[in-house]
Short mmCIF file of C-alpha atoms in Angstrom, two decimals:
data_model
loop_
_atom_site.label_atom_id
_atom_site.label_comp_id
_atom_site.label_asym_id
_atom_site.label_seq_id
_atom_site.Cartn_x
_atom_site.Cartn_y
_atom_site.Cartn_z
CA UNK A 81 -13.62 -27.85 -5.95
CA UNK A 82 -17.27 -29.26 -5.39
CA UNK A 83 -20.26 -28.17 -7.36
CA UNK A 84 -23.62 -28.29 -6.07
CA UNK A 85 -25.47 -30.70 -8.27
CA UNK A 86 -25.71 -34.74 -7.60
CA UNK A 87 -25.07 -34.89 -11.55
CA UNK A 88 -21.06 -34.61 -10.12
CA UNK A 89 -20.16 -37.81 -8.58
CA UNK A 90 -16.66 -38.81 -10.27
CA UNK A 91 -13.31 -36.94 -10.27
CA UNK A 92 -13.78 -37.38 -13.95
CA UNK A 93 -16.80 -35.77 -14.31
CA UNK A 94 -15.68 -33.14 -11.85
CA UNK A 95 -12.55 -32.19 -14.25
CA UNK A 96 -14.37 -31.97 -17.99
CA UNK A 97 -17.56 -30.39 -16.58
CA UNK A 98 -16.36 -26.87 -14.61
CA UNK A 99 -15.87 -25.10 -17.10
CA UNK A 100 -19.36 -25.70 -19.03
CA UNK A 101 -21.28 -25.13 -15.68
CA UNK A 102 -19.25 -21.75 -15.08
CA UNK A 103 -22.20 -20.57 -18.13
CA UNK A 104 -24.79 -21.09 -15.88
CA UNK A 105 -26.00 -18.55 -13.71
CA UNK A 106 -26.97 -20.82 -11.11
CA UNK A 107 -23.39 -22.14 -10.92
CA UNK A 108 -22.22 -18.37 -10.79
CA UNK A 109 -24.27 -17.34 -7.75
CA UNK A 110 -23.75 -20.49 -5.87
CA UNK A 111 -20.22 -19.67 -6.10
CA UNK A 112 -20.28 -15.77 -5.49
CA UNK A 113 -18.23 -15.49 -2.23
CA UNK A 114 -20.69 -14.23 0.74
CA UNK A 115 -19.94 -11.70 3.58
CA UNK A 116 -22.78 -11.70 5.80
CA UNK A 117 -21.76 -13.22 8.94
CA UNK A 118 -18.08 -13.27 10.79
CA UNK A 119 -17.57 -17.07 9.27
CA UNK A 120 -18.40 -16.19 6.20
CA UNK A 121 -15.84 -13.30 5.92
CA UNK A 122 -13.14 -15.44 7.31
CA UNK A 123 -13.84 -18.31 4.43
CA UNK A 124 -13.54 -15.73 1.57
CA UNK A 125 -10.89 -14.14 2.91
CA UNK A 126 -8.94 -17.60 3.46
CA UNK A 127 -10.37 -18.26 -0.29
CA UNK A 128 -8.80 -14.52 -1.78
CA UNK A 129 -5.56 -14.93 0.01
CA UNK A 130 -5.15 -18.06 -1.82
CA UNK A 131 -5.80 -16.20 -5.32
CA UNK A 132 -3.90 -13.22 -4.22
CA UNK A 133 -0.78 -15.85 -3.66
CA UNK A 134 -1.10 -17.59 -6.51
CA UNK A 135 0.55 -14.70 -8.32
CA UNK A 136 3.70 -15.37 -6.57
CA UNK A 137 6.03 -17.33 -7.11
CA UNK A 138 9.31 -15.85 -5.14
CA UNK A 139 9.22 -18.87 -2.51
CA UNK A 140 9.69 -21.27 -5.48
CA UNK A 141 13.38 -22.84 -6.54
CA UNK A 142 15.26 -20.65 -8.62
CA UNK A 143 12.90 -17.17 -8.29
CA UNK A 144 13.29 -14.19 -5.89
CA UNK A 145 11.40 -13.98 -2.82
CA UNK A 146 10.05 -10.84 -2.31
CA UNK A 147 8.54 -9.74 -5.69
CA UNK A 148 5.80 -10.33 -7.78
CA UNK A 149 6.79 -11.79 -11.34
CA UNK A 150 8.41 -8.82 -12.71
CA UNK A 151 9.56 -5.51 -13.72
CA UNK A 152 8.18 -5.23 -16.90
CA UNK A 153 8.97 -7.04 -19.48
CA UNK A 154 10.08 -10.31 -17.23
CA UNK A 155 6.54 -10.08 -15.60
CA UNK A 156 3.62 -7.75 -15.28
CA UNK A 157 4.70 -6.20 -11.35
CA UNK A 158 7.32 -3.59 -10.26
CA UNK A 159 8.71 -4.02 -7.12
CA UNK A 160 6.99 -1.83 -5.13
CA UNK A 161 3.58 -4.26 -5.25
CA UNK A 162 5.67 -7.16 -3.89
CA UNK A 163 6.02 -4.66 -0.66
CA UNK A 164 2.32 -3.72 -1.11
CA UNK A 165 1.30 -7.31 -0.93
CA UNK A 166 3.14 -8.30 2.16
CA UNK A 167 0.66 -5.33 3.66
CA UNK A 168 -2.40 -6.78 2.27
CA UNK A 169 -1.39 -10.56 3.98
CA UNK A 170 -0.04 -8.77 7.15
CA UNK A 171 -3.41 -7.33 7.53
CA UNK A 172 -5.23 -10.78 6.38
CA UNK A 173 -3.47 -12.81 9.00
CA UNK A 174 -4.36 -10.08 11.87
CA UNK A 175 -7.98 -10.07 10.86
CA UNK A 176 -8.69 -13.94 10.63
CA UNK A 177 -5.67 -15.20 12.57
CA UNK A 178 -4.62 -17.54 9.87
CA UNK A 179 -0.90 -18.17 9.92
CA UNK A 180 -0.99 -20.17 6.91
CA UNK A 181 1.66 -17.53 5.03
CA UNK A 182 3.00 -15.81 8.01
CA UNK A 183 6.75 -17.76 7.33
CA UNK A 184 6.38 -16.53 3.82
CA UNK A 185 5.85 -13.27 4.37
CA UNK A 186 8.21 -12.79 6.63
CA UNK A 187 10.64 -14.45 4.32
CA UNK A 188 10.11 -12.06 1.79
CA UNK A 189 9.57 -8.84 3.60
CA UNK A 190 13.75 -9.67 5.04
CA UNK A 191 14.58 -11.11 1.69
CA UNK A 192 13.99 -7.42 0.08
CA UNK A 193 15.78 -5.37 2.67
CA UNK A 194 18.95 -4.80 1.02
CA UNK A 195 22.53 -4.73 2.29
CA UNK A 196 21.61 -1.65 4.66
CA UNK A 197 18.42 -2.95 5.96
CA UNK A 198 16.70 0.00 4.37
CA UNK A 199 14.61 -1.37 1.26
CA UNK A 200 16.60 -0.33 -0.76
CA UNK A 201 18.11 -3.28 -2.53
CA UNK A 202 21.06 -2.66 -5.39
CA UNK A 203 19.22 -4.75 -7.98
CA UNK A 204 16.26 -2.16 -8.40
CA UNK A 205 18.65 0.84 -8.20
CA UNK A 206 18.05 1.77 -11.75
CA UNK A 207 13.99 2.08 -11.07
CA UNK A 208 13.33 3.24 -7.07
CA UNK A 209 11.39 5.82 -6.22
CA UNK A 210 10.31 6.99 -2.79
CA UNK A 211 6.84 5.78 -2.94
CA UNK A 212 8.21 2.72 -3.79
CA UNK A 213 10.54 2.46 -0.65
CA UNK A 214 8.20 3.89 1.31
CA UNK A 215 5.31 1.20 0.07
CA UNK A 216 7.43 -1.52 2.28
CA UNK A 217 8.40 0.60 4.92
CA UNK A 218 4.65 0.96 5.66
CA UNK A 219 4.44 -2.48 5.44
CA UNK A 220 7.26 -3.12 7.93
CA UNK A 221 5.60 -0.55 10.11
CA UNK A 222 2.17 -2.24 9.64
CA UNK A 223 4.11 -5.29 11.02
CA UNK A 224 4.93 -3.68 14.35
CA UNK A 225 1.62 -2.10 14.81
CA UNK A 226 -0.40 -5.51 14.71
CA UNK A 227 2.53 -7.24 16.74
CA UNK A 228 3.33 -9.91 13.31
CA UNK A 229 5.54 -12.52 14.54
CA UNK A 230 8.84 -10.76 14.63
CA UNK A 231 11.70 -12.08 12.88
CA UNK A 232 14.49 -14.02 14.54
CA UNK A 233 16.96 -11.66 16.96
CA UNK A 234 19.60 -11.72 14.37
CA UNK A 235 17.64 -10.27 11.16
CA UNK A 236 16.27 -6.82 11.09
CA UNK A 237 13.21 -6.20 13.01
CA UNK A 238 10.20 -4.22 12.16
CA UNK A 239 10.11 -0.96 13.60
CA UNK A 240 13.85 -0.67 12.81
CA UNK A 241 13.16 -1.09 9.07
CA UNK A 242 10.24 1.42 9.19
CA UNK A 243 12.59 3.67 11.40
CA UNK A 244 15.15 3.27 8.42
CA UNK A 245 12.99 4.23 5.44
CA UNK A 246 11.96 7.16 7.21
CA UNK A 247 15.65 7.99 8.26
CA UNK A 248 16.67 7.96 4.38
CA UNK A 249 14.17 9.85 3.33
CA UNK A 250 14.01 12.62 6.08
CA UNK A 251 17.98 12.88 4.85
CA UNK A 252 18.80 16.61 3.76
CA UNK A 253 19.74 14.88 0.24
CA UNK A 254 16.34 13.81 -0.33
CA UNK A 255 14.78 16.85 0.46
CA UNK A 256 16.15 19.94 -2.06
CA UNK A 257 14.85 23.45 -2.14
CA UNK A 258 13.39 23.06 -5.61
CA UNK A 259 9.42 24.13 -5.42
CA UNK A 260 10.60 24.77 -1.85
CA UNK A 261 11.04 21.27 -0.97
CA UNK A 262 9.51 17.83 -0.86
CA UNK A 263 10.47 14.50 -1.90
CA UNK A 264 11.55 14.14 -5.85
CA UNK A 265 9.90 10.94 -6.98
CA UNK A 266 13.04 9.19 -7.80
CA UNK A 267 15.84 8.64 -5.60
CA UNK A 268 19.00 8.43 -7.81
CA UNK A 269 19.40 11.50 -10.10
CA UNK A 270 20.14 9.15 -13.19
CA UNK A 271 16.93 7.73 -12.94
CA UNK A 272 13.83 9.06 -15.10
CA UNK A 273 11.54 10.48 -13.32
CA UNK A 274 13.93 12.42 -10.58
CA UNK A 275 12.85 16.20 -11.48
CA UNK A 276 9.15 15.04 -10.66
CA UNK A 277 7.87 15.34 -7.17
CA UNK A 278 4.78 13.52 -6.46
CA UNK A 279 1.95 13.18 -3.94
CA UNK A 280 2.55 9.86 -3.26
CA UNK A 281 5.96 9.83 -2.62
CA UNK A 282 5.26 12.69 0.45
CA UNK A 283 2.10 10.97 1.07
CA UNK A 284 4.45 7.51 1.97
CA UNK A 285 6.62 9.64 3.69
CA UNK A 286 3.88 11.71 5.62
CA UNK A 287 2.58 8.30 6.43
CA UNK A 288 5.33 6.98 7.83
CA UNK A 289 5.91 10.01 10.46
CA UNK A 290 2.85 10.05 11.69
CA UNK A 291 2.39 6.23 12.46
CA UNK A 292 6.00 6.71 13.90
CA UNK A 293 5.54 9.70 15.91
CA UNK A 294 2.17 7.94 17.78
CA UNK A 295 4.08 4.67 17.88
CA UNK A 296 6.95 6.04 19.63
CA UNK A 297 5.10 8.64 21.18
CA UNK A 298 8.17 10.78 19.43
CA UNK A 299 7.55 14.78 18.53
CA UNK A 300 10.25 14.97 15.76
CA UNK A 301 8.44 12.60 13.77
CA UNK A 302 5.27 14.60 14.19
CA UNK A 303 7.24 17.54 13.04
CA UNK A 304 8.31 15.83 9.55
CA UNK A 305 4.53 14.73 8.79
CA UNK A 306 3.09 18.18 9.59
CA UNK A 307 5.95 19.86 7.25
CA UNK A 308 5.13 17.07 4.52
CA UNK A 309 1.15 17.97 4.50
CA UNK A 310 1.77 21.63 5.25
CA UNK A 311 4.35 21.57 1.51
CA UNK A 312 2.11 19.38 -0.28
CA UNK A 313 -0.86 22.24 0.32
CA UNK A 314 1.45 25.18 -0.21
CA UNK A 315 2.72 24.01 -3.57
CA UNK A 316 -1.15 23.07 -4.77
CA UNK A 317 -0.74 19.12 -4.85
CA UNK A 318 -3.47 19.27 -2.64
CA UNK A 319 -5.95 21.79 -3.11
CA UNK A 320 -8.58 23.63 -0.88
CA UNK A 321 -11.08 20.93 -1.89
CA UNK A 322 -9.08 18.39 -0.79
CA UNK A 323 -8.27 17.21 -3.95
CA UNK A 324 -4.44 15.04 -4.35
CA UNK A 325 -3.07 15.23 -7.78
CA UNK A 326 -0.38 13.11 -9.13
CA UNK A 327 2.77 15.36 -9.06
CA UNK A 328 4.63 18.08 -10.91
CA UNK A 329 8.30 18.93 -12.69
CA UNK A 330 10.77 20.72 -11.01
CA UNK A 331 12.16 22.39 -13.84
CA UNK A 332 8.65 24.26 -13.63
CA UNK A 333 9.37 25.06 -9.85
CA UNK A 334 6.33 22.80 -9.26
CA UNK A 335 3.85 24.93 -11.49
CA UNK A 336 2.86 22.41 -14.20
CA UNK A 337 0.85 20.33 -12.07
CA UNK A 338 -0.69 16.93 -13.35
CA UNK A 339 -4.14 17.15 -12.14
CA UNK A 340 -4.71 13.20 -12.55
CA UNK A 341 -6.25 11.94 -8.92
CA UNK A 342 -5.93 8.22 -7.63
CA UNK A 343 -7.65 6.74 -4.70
CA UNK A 344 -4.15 5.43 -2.89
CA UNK A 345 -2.98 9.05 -2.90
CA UNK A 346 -6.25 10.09 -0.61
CA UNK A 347 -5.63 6.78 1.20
CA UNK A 348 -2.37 7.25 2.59
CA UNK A 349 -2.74 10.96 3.24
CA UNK A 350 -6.29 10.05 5.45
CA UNK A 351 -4.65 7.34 7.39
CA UNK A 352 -1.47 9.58 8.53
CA UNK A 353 -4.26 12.55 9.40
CA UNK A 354 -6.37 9.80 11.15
CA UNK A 355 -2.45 9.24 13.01
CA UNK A 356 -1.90 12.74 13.48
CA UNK A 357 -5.54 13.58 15.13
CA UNK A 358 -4.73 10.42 17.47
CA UNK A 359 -1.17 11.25 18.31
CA UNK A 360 -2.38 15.10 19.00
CA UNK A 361 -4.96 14.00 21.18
CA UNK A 362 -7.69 15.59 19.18
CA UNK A 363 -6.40 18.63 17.72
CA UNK A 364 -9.19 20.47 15.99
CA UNK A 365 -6.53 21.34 13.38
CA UNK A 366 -6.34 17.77 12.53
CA UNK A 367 -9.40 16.63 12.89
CA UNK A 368 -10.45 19.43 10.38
CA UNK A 369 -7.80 17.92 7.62
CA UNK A 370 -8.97 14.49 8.45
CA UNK A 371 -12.95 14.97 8.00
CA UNK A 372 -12.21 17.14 4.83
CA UNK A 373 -10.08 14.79 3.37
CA UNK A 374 -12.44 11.80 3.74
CA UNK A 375 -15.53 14.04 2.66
CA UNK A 376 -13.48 14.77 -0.57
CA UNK A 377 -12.27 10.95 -0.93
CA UNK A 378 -15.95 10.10 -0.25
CA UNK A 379 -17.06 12.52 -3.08
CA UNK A 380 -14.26 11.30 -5.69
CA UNK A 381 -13.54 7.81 -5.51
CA UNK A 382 -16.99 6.08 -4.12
CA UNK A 383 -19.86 5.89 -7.02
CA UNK A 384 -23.28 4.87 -5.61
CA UNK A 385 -21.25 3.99 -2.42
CA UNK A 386 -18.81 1.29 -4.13
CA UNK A 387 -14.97 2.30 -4.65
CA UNK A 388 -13.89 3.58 -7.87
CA UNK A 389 -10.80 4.62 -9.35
CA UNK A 390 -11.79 7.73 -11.32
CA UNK A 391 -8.76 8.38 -13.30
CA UNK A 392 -8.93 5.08 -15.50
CA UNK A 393 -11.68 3.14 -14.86
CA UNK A 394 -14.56 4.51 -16.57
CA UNK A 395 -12.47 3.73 -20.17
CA UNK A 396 -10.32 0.91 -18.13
CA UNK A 397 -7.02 2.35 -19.05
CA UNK A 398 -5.75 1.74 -15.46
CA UNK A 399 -2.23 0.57 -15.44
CA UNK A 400 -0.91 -2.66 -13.67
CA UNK A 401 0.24 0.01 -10.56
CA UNK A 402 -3.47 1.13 -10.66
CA UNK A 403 -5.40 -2.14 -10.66
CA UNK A 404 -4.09 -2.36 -7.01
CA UNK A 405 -4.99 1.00 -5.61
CA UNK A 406 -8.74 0.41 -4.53
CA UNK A 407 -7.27 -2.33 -1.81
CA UNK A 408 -5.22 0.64 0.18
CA UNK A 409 -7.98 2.62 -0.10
CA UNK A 410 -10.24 0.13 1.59
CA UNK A 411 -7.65 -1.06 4.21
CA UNK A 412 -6.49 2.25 5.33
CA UNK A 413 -10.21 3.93 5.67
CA UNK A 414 -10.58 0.57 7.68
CA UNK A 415 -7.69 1.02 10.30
CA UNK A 416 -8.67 5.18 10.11
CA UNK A 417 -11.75 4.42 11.88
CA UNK A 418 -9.89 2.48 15.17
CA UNK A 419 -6.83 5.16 15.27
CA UNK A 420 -9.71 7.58 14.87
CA UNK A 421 -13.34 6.27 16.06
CA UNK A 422 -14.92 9.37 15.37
CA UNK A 423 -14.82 8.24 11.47
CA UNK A 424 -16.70 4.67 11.61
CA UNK A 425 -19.80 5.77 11.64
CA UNK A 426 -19.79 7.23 8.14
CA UNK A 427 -16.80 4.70 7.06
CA UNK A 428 -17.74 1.62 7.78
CA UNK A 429 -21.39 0.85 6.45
CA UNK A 430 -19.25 2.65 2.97
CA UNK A 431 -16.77 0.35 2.87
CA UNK A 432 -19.69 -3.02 3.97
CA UNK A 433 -21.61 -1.72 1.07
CA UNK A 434 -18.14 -1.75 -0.97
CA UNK A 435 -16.86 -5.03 -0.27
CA UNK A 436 -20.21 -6.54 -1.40
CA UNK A 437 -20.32 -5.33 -4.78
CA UNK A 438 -16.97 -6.09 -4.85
CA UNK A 439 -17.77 -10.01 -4.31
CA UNK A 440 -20.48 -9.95 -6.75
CA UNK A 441 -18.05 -9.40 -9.29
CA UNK A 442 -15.84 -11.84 -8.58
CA UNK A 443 -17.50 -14.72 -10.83
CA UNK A 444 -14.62 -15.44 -13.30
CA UNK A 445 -13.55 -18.20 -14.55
CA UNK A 446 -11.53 -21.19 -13.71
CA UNK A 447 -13.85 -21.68 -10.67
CA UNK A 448 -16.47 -19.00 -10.44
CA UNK A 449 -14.62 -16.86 -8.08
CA UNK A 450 -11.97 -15.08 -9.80
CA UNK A 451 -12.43 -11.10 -9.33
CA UNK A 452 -12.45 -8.17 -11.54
CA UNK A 453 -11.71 -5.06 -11.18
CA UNK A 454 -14.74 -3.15 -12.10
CA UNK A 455 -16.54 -3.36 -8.84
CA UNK A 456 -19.63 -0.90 -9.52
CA UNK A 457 -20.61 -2.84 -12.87
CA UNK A 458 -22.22 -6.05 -10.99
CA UNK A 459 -19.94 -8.28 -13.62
CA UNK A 460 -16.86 -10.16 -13.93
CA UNK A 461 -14.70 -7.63 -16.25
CA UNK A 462 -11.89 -10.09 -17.13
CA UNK A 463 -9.24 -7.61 -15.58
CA UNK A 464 -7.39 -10.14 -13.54
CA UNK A 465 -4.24 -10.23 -11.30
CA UNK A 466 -2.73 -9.60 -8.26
CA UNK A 467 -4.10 -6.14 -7.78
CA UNK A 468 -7.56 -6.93 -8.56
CA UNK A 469 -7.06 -9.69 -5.99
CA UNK A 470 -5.61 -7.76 -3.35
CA UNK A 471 -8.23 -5.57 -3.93
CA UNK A 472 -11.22 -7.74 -3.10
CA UNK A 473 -8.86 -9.58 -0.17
CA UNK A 474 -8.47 -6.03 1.62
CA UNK A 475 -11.87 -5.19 1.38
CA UNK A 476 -13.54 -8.08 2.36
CA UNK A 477 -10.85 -9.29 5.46
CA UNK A 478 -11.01 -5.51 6.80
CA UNK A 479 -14.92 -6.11 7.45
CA UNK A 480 -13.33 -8.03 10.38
CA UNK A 481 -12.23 -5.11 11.77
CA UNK A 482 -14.60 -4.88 15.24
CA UNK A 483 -13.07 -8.03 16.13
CA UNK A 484 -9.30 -6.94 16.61
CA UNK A 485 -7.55 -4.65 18.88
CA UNK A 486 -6.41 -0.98 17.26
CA UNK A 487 -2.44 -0.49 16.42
CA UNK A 488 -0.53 -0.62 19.03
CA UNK A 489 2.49 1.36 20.17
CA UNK A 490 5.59 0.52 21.93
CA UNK A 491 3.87 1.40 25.21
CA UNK A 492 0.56 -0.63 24.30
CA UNK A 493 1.68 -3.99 23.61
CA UNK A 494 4.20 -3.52 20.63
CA UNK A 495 6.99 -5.86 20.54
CA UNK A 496 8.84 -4.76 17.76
CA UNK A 497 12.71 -3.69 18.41
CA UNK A 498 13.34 -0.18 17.30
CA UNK A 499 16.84 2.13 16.32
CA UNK A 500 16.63 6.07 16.11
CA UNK A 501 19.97 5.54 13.40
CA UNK A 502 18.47 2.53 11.49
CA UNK A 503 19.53 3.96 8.09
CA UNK A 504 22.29 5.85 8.87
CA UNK A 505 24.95 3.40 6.76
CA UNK A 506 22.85 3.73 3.65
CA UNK A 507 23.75 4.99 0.13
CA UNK A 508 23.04 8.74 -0.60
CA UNK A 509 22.99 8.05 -4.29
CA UNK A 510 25.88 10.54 -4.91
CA UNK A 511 28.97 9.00 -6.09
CA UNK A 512 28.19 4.95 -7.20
CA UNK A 513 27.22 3.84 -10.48
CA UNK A 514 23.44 2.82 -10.61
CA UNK A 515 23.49 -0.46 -12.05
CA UNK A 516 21.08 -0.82 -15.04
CA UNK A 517 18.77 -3.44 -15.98
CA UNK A 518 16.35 -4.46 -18.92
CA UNK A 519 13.65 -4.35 -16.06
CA UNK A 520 13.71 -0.81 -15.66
CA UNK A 521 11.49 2.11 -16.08
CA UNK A 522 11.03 3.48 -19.62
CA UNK A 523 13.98 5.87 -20.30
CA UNK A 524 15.91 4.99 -17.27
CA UNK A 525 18.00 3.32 -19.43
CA UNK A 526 19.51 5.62 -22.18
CA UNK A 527 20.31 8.22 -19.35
CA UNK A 528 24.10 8.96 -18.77
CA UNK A 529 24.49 7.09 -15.65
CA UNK A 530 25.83 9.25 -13.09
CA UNK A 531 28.25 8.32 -10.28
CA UNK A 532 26.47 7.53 -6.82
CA UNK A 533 27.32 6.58 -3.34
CA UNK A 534 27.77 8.10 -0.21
CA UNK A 535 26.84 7.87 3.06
CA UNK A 536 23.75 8.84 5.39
CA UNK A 537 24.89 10.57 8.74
CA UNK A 538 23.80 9.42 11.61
CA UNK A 539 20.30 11.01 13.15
CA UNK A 540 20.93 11.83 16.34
CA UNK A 541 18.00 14.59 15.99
CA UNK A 542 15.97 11.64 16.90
CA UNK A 543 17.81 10.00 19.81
CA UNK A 544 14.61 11.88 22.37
CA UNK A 545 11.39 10.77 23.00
CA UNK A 546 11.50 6.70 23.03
#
């Protein structure tokens, strides 16, 4: 670290003095990171990638790669932001070209696949939800899109582990008749939280088919993400307004809805429309649900034009899970405007104006560059961690965005190895024990744990269209 005064001349000096000069505001805004030019995106993105891997630790002798330090109470993550952060550094490295963590990531992303190369590893039986699978699925299928390095022949590829998500979740077990359909939030019954169905466990899913059906240029994916949006309207998850609440019970056939809104649910949903309007060639339909949704997400989660998580973060009593969610929202509005250029114009001077106040935040301490998560106060809020990190790393590397090609697809470029029955060995969670841990969700544990197992069949249903 060098500081910009000739008072500083001796590594001795330069250790006791840091953390005096951090009080002085000229030390503050000499530090702040800047994003006016191409060069000086790339060196605060290099600088935030650092920061955002700091917080792991899974590469390191005897931990887990994979996973932030966690679930609660070993560490502050569950394990779905381990597969969320893979995303964030995917998209780093194919903005700025660095390759500095590619073996890492890739490391971890195979590490976490389980024994059925569906993300769905046995050790977080006891706390997986949907959205959580889904969260690395996306990343795998992020992977293929931007042509990451793909993993040696003999591991699982990309597309395949994308293909595989989606397989296990479009299985009839997944999808019951309660509130006439939809994905439950949970996957194993035992687990708490399996008779709530939630936006952003569809929205994952919805996600998924879309990217897939463009990628593959395949009309039965297309089919699944049109169902997903046309349930999650019907049953009032999303309204006429375009507003995405959280979930609701099915004991209530859907009818007690929880009308708490978060900027990831908006996020997800936008960038499978922005999918579906590509993949449809410009179906009015589409492009009708994709301009209304970002309209709404404009009008809910941007204040004065800077992103803003309106469900916790005027009182900041935003969870770990929500101190992340303002980094999706800022990477997926980003890709939205290549799969669909007819967005940029209103997106992307939103998101420049964004990232900046998001940078003039991050002044915290030990160096003057640690980030907050209060973007649209001006001031380092002392909410620190990996979310508020991959926050400020998504929206600042995504500025780079006129400088790489769009996603591609397996007739564009895409090099990723696919298989229409990736999935199709994996646990239906009918008839094995779930094996639980002291890591799991609250009041996961004291449920009777009921016997699970099973087996997927094979989708043939998708064996047209490669």
């Amino acid at each position: 670290m060098s500081f910009l005064t000739n008072a500083i001349m001796t590594s001795r000096l330069s250790r006791v003095l840091p953390a005096a000069l951090l009080l002085t505001g000229d030390l503050v805004l000499a530090q702040t990171y800047k994003i006016d030019s191409d060069d000086d995106i790339i060196s605060a993105s290099k600088s935030l990638a650092q920061n955002a891997m700091s917080y792991y630790h899974g590469n390191e002798t005897g931990q887990t790669p994979g996973i932030l330090p966690g679930p609660p109470p070993a560490g502050d993550y569950y394990w779905w932001e381990g597969g969320a952060l893979w995303g964030a550094m995917i998209d780093y490295w194919h903005y700025t070209g660095d390759t500095t963590y590619n073996d890492v990531v890739t490391q971890a992303m195979l590490w976490q696949t389980g024994p059925n190369q569906d993300y769905m590893p046995p050790n977080v039986t006891a706390s997986l939800g949907n959205d959580d699978q889904g969260f690395w699925g996306m990343s795998a299928m992020l992977a293929a899109e931007v042509n990451f390095p793909d993993p040696p022949p003999d591991q699982p590829q990309w597309l395949s582990l994308a293909q595989a998500v989606f397989n296990t979740q479009a299985d009839p077990g997944r999808h019951d008749d309660t509130c006439g359909g939809g994905l439950r939030w949970q996957i194993p019954f035992s687990n708490n939280g399996y008779d709530y169905k939630n936006s952003i466990a569809n929205g994952c899913f919805f996600n998924l088919g879309a990217r897939l059906a463009r990628y593959l240029n395949n009309q039965t994916y297309a089919d699944w993400a049109e169902k997903t949006w046309d349930w999650v309207q019907s049953v009032g998850l999303m309204d006429g307004e375009y507003r995405i609440y959280d979930g609701a019970h099915v004991e209530t056939n859907c009818t007690d809805i929880n009308r708490a809104q978060f900027s990831y649910n908006n996020a997800v949903y936008l960038l499978g429309a922005a999918y579906m309007y590509n993949y449809t060639d410009a179906d009015p339909k589409w492009e009708q649900r994709m301009n209304g949704l970002l309209d709404a997400t404009i009008r809910d989660f941007f204040h004065n034009n800077v992103a803003f998580e309106i469900a916790c973060e005027q009182q900041m009593t935003c969870t770990t899970d929500m101190l992340s969610f303002k980094g999706y929202l800022h990477r997926w509005m980003t890709t939205m405007t290549q799969i669909a250029p007819i967005t940029s114009g209103k997106v992307l001077p939103l998101l420049q104006q964004s990232a900046q106040a998001a940078v003039n935040q991050c002044t915290g301490p030990p160096d003057g560059k640690t980030c907050g998560f209060q973007w649209s106060s001006g001031t380092f809020d002392d909410s620190v961690g990996a979310g508020q990190t991959m926050n400020v790393l998504g929206a600042v590397s995504s500025l780079l965005v006129g400088k790489v090609k769009p996603p591609v697809t397996n007739a564009s470029g895409g090099t990723s190895s696919g298989n229409f029955n990736a999935g199709s060995g994996s646990d239906s969670f009918t008839n094995t024990p779930a094996p639980i841990t002291t890591g799991d969700r609250a009041g996961a544990g004291i449920l009777t744990v009921l016997v699970l197992g099973g087996a997927i069949g094979t989708f043939t249903w998708m064996s047209t269209g490669a």
